[in-house]
Coordinates of C-alpha atoms in Angstrom, one line a residue:
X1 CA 129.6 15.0 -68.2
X2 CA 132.8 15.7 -70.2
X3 CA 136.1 16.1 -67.9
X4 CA 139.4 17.3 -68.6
X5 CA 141.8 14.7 -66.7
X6 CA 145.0 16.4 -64.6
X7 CA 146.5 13.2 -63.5
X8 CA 146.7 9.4 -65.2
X9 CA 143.1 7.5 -63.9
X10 CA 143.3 3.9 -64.8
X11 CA 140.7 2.4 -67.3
X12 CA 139.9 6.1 -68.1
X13 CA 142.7 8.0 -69.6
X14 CA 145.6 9.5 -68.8
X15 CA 146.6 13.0 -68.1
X16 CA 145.1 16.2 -70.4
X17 CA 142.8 13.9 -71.8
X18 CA 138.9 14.8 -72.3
X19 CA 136.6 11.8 -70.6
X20 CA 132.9 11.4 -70.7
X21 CA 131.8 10.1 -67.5
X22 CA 128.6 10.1 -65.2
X23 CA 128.2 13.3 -62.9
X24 CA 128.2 11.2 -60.1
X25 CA 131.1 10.2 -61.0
X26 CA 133.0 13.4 -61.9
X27 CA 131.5 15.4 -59.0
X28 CA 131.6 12.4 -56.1
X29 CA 135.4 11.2 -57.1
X30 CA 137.3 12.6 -59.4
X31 CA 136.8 16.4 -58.9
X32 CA 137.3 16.0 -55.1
X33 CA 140.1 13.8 -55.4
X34 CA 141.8 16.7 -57.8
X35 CA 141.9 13.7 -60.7
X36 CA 139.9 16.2 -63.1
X37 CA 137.9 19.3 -64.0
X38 CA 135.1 20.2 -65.7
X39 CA 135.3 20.5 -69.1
X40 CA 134.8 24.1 -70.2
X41 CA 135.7 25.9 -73.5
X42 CA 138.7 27.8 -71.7
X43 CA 139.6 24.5 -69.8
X44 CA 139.6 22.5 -73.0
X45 CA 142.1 24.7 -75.2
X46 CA 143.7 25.0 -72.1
X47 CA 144.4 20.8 -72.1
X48 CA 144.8 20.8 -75.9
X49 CA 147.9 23.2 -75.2
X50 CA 149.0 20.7 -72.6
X51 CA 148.5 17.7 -74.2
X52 CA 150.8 19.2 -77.1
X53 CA 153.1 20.4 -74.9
X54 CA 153.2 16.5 -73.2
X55 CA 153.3 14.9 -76.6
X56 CA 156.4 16.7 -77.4
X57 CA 158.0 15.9 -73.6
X58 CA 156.8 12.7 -74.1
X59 CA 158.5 12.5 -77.7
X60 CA 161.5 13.7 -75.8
X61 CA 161.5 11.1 -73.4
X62 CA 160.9 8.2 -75.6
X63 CA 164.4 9.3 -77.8
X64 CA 166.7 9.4 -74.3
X65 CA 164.8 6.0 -73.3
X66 CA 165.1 4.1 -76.6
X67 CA 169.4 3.8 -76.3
X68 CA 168.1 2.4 -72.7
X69 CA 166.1 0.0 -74.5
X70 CA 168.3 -1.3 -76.9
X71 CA 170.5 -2.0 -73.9
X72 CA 167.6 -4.0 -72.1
X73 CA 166.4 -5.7 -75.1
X74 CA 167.0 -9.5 -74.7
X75 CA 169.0 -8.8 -71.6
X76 CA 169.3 -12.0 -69.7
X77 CA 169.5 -11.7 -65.3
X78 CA 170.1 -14.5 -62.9
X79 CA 168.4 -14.7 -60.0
X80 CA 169.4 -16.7 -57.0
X81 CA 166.5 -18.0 -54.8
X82 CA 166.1 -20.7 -51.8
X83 CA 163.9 -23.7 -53.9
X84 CA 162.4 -26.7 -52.4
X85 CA 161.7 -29.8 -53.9
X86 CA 159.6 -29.3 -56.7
X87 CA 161.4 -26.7 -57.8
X88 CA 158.9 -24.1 -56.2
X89 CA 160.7 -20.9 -54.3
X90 CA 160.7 -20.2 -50.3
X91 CA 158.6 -16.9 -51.2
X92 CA 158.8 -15.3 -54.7
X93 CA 160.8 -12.8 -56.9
X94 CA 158.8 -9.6 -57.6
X95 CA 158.5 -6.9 -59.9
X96 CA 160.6 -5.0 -57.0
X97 CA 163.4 -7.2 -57.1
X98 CA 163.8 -7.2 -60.8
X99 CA 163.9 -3.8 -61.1
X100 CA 166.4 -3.5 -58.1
X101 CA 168.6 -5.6 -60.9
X102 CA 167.9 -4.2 -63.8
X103 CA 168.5 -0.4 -62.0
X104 CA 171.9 -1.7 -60.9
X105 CA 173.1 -3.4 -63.8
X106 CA 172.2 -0.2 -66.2
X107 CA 173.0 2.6 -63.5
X108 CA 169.5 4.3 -64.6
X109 CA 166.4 4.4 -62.0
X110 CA 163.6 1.6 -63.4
X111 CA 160.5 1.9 -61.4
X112 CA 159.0 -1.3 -60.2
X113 CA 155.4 -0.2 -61.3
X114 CA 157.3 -0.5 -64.9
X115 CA 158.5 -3.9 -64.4
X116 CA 155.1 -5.8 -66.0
X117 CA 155.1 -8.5 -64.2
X118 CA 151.3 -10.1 -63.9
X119 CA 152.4 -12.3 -60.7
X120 CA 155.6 -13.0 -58.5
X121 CA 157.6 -15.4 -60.3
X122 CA 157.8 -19.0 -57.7
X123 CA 159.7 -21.5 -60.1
X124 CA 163.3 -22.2 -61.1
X125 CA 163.7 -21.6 -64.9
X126 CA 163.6 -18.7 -67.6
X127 CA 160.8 -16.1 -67.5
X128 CA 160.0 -13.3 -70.1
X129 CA 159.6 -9.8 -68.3
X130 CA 158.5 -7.0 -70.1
X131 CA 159.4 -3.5 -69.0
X132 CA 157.9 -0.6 -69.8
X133 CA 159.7 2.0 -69.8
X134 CA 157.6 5.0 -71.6
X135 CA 155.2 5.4 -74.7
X136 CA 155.3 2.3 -76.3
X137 CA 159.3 1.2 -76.0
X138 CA 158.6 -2.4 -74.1
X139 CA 161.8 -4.2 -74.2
X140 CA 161.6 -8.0 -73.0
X141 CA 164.4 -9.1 -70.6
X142 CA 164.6 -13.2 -69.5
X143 CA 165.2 -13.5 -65.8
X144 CA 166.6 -17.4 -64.8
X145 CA 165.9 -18.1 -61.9
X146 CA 168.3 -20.6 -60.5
X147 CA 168.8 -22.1 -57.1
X148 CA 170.5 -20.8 -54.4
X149 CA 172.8 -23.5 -53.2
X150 CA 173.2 -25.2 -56.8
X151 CA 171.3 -28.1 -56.1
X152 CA 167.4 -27.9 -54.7
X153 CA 166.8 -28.7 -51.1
X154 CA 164.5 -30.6 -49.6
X155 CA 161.9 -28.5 -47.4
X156 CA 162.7 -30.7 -44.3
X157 CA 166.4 -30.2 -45.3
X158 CA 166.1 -26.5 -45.4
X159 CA 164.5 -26.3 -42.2
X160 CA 167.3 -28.6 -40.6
X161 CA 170.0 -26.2 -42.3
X162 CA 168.4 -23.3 -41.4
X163 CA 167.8 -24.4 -37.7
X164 CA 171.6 -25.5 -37.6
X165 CA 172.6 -22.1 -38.6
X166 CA 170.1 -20.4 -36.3
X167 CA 169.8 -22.4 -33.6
X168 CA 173.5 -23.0 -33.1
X169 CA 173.7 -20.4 -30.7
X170 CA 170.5 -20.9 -29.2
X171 CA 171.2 -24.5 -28.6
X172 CA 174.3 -23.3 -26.5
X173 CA 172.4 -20.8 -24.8
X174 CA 169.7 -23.3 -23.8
X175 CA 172.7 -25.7 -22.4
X176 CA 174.0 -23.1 -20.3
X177 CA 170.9 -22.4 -18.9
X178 CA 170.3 -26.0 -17.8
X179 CA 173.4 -26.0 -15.8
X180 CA 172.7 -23.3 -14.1
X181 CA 170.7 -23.9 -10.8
X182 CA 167.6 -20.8 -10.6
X183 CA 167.2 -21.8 -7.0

C-alpha cells in the first residue's frame, strides 16, 4: 500500500515522502497515529507541491545554517567533570549537555536530538561530536573532557571529600543531638 508521509517516521522516510508499506502497517499505525495517508492521485500532487515547497524551505534553511557551521566547524569545548581513578567520569556528559554549550557559546538554539552522539561520553580526553544541524551541513566539534579538580581523585577520596562537605553540618547536628537528654 503506497502512503504519503505528513510527519518524519524513522527507517521510512521523512515528511511528503511516498512509502510502500504493508496495509497492516499503514492502516494499524501510521494512519491512526496521523504519521500518513493514503496515497491517492489528488493526495500525491498534493505532497509533490509540498515536497517542493519543503525543498525550497529546506534550501533556505541550509544557507542561514551554513555561516553557523563554519562557526562550529573544528570548534573545540572543555568540559569539566568529577573523574575517578581510571580516568572514568562520576556519571557522563550527554548529547544534552553539549548542546547546552554549544547553544551558549554561539547564542543560537542547538537541539540535543542534533547533537550525534552514539553514547554518553565517560572518559577524560578529546572526543569528535558531530552535529547536525540541517540537510547535510555536519560540522565536527572536539569536546575535552578534563577533570574537575585538576588532578583525578580517587573514588574513596571523593567520597571522603564529598562526605566532608556534606556531612559537615550533619556531623554537628548529630553532636548536638547526643548532648541533648530525650528523657
Amino acid at each position: 500500500m503506497k502512503v504519503i508521509l505528513l510527519q518524519d517516521v524513522p527507517k521510512l522516510g521523512s515528511a511528503g515522502a511516498i512509502a510502500d508499506v504493508s496495509e497492516g502497517y499503514a492502516r494499524n499505525y501510521l494512519i491512526p497515529q496521523g504519521l500518513a495517508e493514503m496515497a491517492t492521485p489528488g493526495r500525491v500532487k498534493e505532497a509533490e507541491q509540498r515536497l517542493a515547497a519543503a525543498a525550497r524551505r529546506l534550501e533556505r534553511e541550509e544557507r542561514a545554517k551554513q555561516a553557523l557551521a563554519d562557526r562550529i566547524e573544528g570548534t573545540r569545548i572543555q568540559m569539566l567533570a568529577r573523574v575517578g581513578e581510571q580516568g572514568r567520569l562520576y556519571g557522563s556528559i550527554t548529547a544534552q549537555d553539549i548542546a547546552e554549550v554549544l547553544t551558549a557559546k554561539f547564542g543560537e538554539e542547538i537541539d540535543r536530538r542534533k547533537v550525534l552522539l552514539e553514547e554518553p561520553i565517560r572518559t577524560v580526553g578529546e572526543h569528535q561530536v558531530t552535529v547536525h544541524l540541517v540537510g547535510r551541513l555536519r560540522p565536527t566539534v572536539t569536546v575535552v573532557v578534563a577533570p574537575e579538580g585538576g588532578e583525578p581523585v580517587a573514588a574513596g577520596d571523593a567520597e571522603a571529600s564529598a562526605a566532608g562537605e556534606d556531612g559537615a553540618a550533619s556531623a554537628q547536628d548529630e553532636a548536638a543531638g547526643e548532648e541533648s537528654p530525650e528523657s
